Coordinates of N, CA and C in Angstrom, one line a residue:
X1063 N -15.1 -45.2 10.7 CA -14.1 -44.7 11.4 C -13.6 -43.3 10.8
X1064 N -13.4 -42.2 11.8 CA -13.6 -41.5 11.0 C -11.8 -40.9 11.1
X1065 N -11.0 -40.3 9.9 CA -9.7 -40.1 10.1 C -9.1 -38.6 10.4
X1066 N -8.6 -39.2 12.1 CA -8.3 -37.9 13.0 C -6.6 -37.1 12.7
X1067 N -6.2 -38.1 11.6 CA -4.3 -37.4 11.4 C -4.4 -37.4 9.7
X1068 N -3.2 -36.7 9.2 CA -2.7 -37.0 8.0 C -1.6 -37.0 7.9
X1069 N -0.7 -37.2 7.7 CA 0.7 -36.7 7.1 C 1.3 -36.7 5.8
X1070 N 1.7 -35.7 5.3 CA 1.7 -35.5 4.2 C 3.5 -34.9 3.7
X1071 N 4.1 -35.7 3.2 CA 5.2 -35.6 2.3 C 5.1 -34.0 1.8
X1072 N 6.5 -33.1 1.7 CA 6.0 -32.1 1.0 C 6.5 -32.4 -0.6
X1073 N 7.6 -32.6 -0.5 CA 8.2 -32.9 -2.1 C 7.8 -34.1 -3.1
X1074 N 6.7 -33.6 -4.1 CA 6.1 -34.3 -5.2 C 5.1 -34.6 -4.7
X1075 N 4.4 -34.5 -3.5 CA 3.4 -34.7 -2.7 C 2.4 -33.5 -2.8
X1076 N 3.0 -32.5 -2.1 CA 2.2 -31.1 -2.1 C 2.7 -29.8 -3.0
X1077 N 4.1 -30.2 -2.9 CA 5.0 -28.9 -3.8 C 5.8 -29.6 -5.0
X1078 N 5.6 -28.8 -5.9 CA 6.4 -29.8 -7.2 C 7.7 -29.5 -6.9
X1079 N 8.6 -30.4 -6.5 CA 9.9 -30.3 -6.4 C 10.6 -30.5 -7.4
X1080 N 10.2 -31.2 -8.3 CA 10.8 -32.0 -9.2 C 11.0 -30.7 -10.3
X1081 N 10.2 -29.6 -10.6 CA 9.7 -28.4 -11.2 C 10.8 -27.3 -10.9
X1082 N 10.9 -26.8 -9.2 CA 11.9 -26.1 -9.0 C 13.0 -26.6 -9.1
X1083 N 13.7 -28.1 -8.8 CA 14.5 -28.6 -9.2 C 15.2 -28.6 -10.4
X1084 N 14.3 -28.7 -11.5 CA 14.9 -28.4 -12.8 C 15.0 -27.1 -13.0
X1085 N 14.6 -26.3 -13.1 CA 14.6 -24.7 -13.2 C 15.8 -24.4 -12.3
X1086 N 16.2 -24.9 -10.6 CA 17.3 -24.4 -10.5 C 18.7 -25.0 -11.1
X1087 N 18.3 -26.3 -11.3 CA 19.3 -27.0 -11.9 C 19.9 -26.2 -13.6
X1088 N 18.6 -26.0 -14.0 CA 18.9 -25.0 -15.7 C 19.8 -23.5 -15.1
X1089 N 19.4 -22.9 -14.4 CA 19.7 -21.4 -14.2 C 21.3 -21.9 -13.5
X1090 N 21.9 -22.9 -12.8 CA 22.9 -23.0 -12.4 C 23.9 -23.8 -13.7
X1091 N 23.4 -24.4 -14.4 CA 23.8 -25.0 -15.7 C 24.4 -23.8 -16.5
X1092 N 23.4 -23.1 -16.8 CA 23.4 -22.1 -18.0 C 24.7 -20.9 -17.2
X1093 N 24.1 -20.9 -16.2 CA 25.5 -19.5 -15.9 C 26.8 -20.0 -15.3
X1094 N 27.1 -21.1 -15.3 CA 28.4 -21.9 -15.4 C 28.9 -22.2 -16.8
X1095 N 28.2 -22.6 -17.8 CA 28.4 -23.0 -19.2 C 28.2 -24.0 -19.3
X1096 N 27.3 -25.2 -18.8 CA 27.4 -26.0 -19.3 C 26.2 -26.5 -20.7
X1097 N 26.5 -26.2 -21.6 CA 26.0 -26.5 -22.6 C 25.2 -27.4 -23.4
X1098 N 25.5 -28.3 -22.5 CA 24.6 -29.9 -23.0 C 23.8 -29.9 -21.8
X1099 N 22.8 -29.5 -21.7 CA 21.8 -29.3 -20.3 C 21.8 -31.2 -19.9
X1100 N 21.2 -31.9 -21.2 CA 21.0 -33.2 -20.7 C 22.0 -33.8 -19.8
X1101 N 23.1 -33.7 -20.5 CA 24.3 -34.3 -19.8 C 25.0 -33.4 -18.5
X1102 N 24.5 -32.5 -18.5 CA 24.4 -31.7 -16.8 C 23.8 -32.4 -15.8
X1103 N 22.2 -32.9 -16.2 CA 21.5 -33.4 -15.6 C 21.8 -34.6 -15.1
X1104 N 21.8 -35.3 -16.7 CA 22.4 -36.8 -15.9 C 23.4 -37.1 -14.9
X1105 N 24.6 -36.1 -15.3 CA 25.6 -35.9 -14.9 C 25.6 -35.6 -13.1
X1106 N 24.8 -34.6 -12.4 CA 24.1 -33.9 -11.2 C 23.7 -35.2 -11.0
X1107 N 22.9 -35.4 -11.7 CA 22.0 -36.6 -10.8 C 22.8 -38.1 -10.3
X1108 N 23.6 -38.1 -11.2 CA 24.3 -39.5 -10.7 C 24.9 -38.8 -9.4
X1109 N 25.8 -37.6 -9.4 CA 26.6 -37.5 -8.5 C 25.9 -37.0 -6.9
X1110 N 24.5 -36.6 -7.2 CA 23.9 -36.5 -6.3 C 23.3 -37.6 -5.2
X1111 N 22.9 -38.3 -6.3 CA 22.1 -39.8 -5.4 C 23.3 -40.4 -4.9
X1112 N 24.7 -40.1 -5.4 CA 26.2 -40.5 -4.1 C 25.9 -39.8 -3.5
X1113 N 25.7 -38.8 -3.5 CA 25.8 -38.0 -2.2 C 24.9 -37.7 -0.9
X1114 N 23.6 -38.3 -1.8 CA 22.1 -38.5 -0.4 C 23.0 -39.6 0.0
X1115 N 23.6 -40.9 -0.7 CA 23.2 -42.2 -0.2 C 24.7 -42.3 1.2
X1116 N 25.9 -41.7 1.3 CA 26.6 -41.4 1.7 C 26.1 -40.7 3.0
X1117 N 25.6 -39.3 2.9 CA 24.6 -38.4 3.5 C 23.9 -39.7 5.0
X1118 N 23.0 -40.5 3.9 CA 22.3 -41.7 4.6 C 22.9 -42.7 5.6
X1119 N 24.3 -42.7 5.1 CA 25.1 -43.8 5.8 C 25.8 -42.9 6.8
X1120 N 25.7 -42.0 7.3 CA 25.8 -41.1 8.6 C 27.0 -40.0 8.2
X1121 N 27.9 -39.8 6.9 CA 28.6 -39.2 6.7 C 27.6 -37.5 6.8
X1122 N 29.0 -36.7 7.0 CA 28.6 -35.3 6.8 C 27.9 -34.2 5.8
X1123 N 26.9 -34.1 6.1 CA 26.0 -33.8 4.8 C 26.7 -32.2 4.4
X1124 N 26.8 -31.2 5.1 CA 27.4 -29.8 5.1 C 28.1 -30.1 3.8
X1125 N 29.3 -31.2 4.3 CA 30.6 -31.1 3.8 C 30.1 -32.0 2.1
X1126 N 29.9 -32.8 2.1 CA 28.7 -33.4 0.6 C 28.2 -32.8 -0.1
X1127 N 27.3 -32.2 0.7 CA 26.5 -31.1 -0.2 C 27.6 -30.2 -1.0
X1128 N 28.2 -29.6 -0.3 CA 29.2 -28.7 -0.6 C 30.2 -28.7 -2.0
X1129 N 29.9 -30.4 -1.8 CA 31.2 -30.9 -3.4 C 30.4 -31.6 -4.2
X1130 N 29.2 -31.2 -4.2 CA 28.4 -32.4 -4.9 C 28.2 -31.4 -6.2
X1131 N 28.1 -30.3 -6.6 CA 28.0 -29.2 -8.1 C 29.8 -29.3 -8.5
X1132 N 31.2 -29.2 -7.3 CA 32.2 -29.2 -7.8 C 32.2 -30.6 -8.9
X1133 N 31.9 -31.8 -7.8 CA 32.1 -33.0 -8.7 C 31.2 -33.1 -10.1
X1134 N 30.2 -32.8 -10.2 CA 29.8 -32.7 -11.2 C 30.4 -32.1 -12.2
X1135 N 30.4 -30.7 -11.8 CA 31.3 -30.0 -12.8 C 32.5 -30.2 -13.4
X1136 N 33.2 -31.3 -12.3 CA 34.8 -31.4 -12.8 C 34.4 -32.4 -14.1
X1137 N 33.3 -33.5 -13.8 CA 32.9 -34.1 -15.0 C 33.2 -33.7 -15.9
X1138 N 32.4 -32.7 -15.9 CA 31.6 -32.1 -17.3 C 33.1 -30.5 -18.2
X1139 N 34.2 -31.1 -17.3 CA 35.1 -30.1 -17.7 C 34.9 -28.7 -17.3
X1140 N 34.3 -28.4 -16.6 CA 34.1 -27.1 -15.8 C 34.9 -27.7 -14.4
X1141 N 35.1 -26.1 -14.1 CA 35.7 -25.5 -12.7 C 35.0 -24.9 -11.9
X1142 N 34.3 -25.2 -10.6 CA 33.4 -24.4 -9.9 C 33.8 -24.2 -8.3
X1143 N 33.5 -23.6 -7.5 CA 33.6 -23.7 -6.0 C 32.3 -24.0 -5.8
X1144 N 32.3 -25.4 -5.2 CA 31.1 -26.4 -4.8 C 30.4 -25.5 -4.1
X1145 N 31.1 -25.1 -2.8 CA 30.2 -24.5 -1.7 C 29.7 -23.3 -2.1
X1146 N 30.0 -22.2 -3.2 CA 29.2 -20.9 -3.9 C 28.0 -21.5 -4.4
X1147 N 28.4 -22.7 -5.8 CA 26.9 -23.2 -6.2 C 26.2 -23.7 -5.2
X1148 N 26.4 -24.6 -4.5 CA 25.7 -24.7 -3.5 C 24.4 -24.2 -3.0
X1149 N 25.3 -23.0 -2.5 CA 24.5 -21.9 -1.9 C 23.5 -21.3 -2.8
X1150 N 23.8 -21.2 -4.0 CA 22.7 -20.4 -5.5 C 22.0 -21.5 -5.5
X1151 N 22.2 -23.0 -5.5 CA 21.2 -24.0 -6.0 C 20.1 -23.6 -4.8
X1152 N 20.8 -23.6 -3.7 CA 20.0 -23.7 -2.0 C 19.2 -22.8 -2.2
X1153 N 19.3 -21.8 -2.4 CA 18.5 -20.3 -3.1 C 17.4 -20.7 -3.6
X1154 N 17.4 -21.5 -4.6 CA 16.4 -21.6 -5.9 C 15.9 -22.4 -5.2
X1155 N 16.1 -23.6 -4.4 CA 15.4 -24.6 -4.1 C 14.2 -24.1 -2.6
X1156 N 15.0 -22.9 -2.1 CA 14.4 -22.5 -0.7 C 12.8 -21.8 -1.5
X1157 N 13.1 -20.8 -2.6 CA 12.2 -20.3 -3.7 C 11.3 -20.8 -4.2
X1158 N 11.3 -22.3 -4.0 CA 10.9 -22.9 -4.9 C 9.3 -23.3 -4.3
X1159 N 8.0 -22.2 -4.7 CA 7.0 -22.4 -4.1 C 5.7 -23.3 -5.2
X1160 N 6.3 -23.7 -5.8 CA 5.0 -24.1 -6.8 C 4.0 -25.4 -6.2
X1161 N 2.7 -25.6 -6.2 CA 2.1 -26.3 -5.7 C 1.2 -27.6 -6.0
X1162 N 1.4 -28.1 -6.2 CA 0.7 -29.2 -7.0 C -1.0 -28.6 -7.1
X1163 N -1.4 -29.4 -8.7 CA -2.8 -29.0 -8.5 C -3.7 -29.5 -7.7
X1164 N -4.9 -28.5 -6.8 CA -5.7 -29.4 -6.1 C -4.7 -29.2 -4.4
X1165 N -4.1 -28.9 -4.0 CA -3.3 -28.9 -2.8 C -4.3 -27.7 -1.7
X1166 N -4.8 -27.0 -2.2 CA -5.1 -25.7 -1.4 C -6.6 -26.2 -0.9
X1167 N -7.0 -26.9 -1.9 CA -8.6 -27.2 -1.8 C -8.9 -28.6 -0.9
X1168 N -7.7 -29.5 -1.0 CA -7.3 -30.9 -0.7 C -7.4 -30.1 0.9
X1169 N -6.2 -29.6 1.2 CA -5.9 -29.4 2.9 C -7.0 -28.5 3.5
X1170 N -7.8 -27.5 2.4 CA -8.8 -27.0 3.4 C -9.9 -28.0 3.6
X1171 N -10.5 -28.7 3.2 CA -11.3 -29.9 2.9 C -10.9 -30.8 4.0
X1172 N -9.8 -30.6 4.1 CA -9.7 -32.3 5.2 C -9.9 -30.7 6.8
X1173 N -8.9 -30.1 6.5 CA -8.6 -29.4 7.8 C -10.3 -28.7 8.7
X1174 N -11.2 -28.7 8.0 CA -12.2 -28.0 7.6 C -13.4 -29.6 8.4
X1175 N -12.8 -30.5 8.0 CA -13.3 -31.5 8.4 C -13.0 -32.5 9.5
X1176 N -12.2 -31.8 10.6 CA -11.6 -31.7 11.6 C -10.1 -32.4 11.7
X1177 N -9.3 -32.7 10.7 CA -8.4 -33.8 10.6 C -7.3 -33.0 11.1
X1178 N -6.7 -33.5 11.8 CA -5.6 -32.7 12.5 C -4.0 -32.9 11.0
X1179 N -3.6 -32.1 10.4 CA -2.6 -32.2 9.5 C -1.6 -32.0 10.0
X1180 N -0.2 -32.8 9.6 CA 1.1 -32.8 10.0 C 2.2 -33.0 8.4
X1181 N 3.3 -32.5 8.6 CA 4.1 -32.6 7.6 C 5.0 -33.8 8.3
X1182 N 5.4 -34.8 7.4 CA 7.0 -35.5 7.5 C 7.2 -35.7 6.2
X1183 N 8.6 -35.2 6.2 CA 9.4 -35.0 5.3 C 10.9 -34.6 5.0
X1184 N 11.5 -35.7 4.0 CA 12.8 -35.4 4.3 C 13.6 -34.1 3.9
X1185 N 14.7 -34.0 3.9 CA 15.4 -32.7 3.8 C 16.0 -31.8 4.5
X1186 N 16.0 -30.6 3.8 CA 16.9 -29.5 5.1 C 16.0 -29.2 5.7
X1187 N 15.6 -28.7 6.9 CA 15.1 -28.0 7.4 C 14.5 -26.6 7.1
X1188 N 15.7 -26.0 7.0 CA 15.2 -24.2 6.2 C 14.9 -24.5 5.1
X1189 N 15.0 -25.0 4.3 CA 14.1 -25.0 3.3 C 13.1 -25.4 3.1
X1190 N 12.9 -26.6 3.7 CA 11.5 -27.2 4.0 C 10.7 -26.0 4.7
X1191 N 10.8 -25.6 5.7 CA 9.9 -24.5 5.9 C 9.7 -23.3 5.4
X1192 N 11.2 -22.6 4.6 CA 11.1 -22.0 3.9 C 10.1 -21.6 2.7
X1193 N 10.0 -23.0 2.3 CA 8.9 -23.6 1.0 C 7.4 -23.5 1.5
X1194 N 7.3 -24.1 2.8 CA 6.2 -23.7 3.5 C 5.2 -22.9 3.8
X1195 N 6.0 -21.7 4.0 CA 6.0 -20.5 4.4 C 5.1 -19.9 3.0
X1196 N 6.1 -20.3 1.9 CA 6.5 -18.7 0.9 C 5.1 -19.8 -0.5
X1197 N 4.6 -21.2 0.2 CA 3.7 -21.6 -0.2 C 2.4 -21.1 -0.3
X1198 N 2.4 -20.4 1.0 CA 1.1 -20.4 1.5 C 0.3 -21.2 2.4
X1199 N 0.8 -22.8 2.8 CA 0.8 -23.6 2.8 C 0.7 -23.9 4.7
X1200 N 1.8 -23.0 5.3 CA 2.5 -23.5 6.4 C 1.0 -23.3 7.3
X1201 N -0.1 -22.7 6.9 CA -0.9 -22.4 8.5 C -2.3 -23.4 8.1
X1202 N -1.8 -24.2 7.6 CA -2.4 -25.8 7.7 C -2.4 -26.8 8.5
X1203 N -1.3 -26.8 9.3 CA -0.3 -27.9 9.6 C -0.1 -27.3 11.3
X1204 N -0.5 -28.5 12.0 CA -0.2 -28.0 13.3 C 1.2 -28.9 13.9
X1205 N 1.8 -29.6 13.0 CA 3.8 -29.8 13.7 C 4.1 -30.3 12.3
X1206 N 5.7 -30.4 12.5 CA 6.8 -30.9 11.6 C 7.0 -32.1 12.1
X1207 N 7.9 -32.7 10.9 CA 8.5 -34.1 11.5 C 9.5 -33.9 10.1
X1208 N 10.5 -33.2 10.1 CA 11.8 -32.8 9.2 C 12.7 -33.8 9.8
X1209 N 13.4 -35.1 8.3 CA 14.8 -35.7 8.7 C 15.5 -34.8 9.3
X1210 N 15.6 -33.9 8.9 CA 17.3 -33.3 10.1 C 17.1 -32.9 11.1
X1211 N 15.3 -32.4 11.6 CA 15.5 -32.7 13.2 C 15.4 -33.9 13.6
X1212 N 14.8 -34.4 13.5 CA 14.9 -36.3 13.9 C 15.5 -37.1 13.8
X1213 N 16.9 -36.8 13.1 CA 18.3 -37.6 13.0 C 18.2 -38.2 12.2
X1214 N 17.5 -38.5 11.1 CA 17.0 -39.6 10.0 C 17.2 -38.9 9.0
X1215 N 17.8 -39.0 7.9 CA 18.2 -38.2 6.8 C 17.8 -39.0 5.6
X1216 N 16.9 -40.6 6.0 CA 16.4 -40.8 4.2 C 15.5 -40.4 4.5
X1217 N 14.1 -41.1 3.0 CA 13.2 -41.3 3.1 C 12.4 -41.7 4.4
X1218 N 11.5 -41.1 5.1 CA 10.3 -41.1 5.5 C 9.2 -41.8 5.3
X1219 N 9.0 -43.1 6.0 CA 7.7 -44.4 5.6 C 7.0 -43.9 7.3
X1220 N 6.0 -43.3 6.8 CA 4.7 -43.5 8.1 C 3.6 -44.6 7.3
X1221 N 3.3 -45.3 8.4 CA 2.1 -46.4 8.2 C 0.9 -45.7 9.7
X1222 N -0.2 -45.2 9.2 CA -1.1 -45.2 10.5 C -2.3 -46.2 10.0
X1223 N -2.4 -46.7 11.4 CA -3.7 -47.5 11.4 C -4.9 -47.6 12.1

C-alpha cells in the first residue's frame, strides 16, 4: 500500500521549538533582570501550562497570553507590562526558524515520491506560518490544519489508516 498523505506537527517535529523557545525565553529574562535564568524558567513554565490549559477550557487566549510574562514576573519580584513582553516573546517565537536535522531531505523524499504533505498543528496562526515561511519549509505542503482556525486550541492527535 503505497502512502498517499502525511501530516506533520511543526513544533519538535520539523522546527526545534523547544531551541527558539529558550533563546526567546533567555533574551526576555536577561533584559528584564531576571537573574536566576533557572528559576525564570521554571517559574514561565508553570505559569504558562495555566495558561494553555485555561486557553483549552475555552477561556480567552488574547487576554492569557497577555498576563502570562506579568504573572511570572510578579513571581519572581519583577514589574512588567504582560502585553509589551508578550509581543517581544511573540517576535522571537515568529523568528524562530531553526530546523530539525534531516527535515529538508525527509520532505523532499516523500514529496518527490508523490505523497501529498499537509501540516496540523497547534498554535497561533501567524506564527505558525510565519515559521513556515522564514523556514524555507512552507512550499512543501499543499494545506494547513492550525488549532486557531479549527476552533481547537490543544494538542492535535491525527490517526490515518
Amino acid at each position: 500500500m503505497m502512502i498517499k498523505y502525511a501530516i506533520f506537527d511543526l513544533d519538535d517535529t520539523l522546527l526545534d521549538f523547544k531551541r527558539g523557545e529558550r533563546e526567546g525565553l533567555t533574551k526576555i529574562m536577561t533584559k528584564y533582570g531576571v537573574s536566576d535564568l533557572k528559576q525564570g524558567f521554571d517559574t514561565y513554565t508553570k505559569i504558562n501550562h495555566q495558561v494553555w490549559e485555561a486557553i483549552e477550557q475555552g477561556q480567552a487566549r488574547d487576554a492569557l497570553l497577555n498576563t502570562r510574562f506579568s504573572k511570572a514576573f510578579d513571581l519572581l519580584g519583577i514589574k512588567v507590562d504582560g502585553a509589551t513582553v508578550e509581543a517581544e516573546y511573540r517576535n522571537s517565537l515568529d523568528t524562530n526558524f531553526y530546523k530539525l536535522q534531516g527535515v529538508d531531505e525527509l520532505l523532499s523524499d516523500l514529496k518527490a515520491a508523490g505523497v501529498h504533505l499537509l501540516v496540523g498543528t497547534n498554535g497561533v496562526k501567524e506564527t505558525q506560518l510565519r515559521r513556515l515561511k522564514g523556514s524555507g519549509l512552507e512550499h512543501y505542503f499543499e494545506d494547513y490544519f492550525i488549532s486557531e482556525d479549527i476552533g481547537f486550541l490543544s494538542q492535535i492527535n491525527v490517526s490515518l489508516n
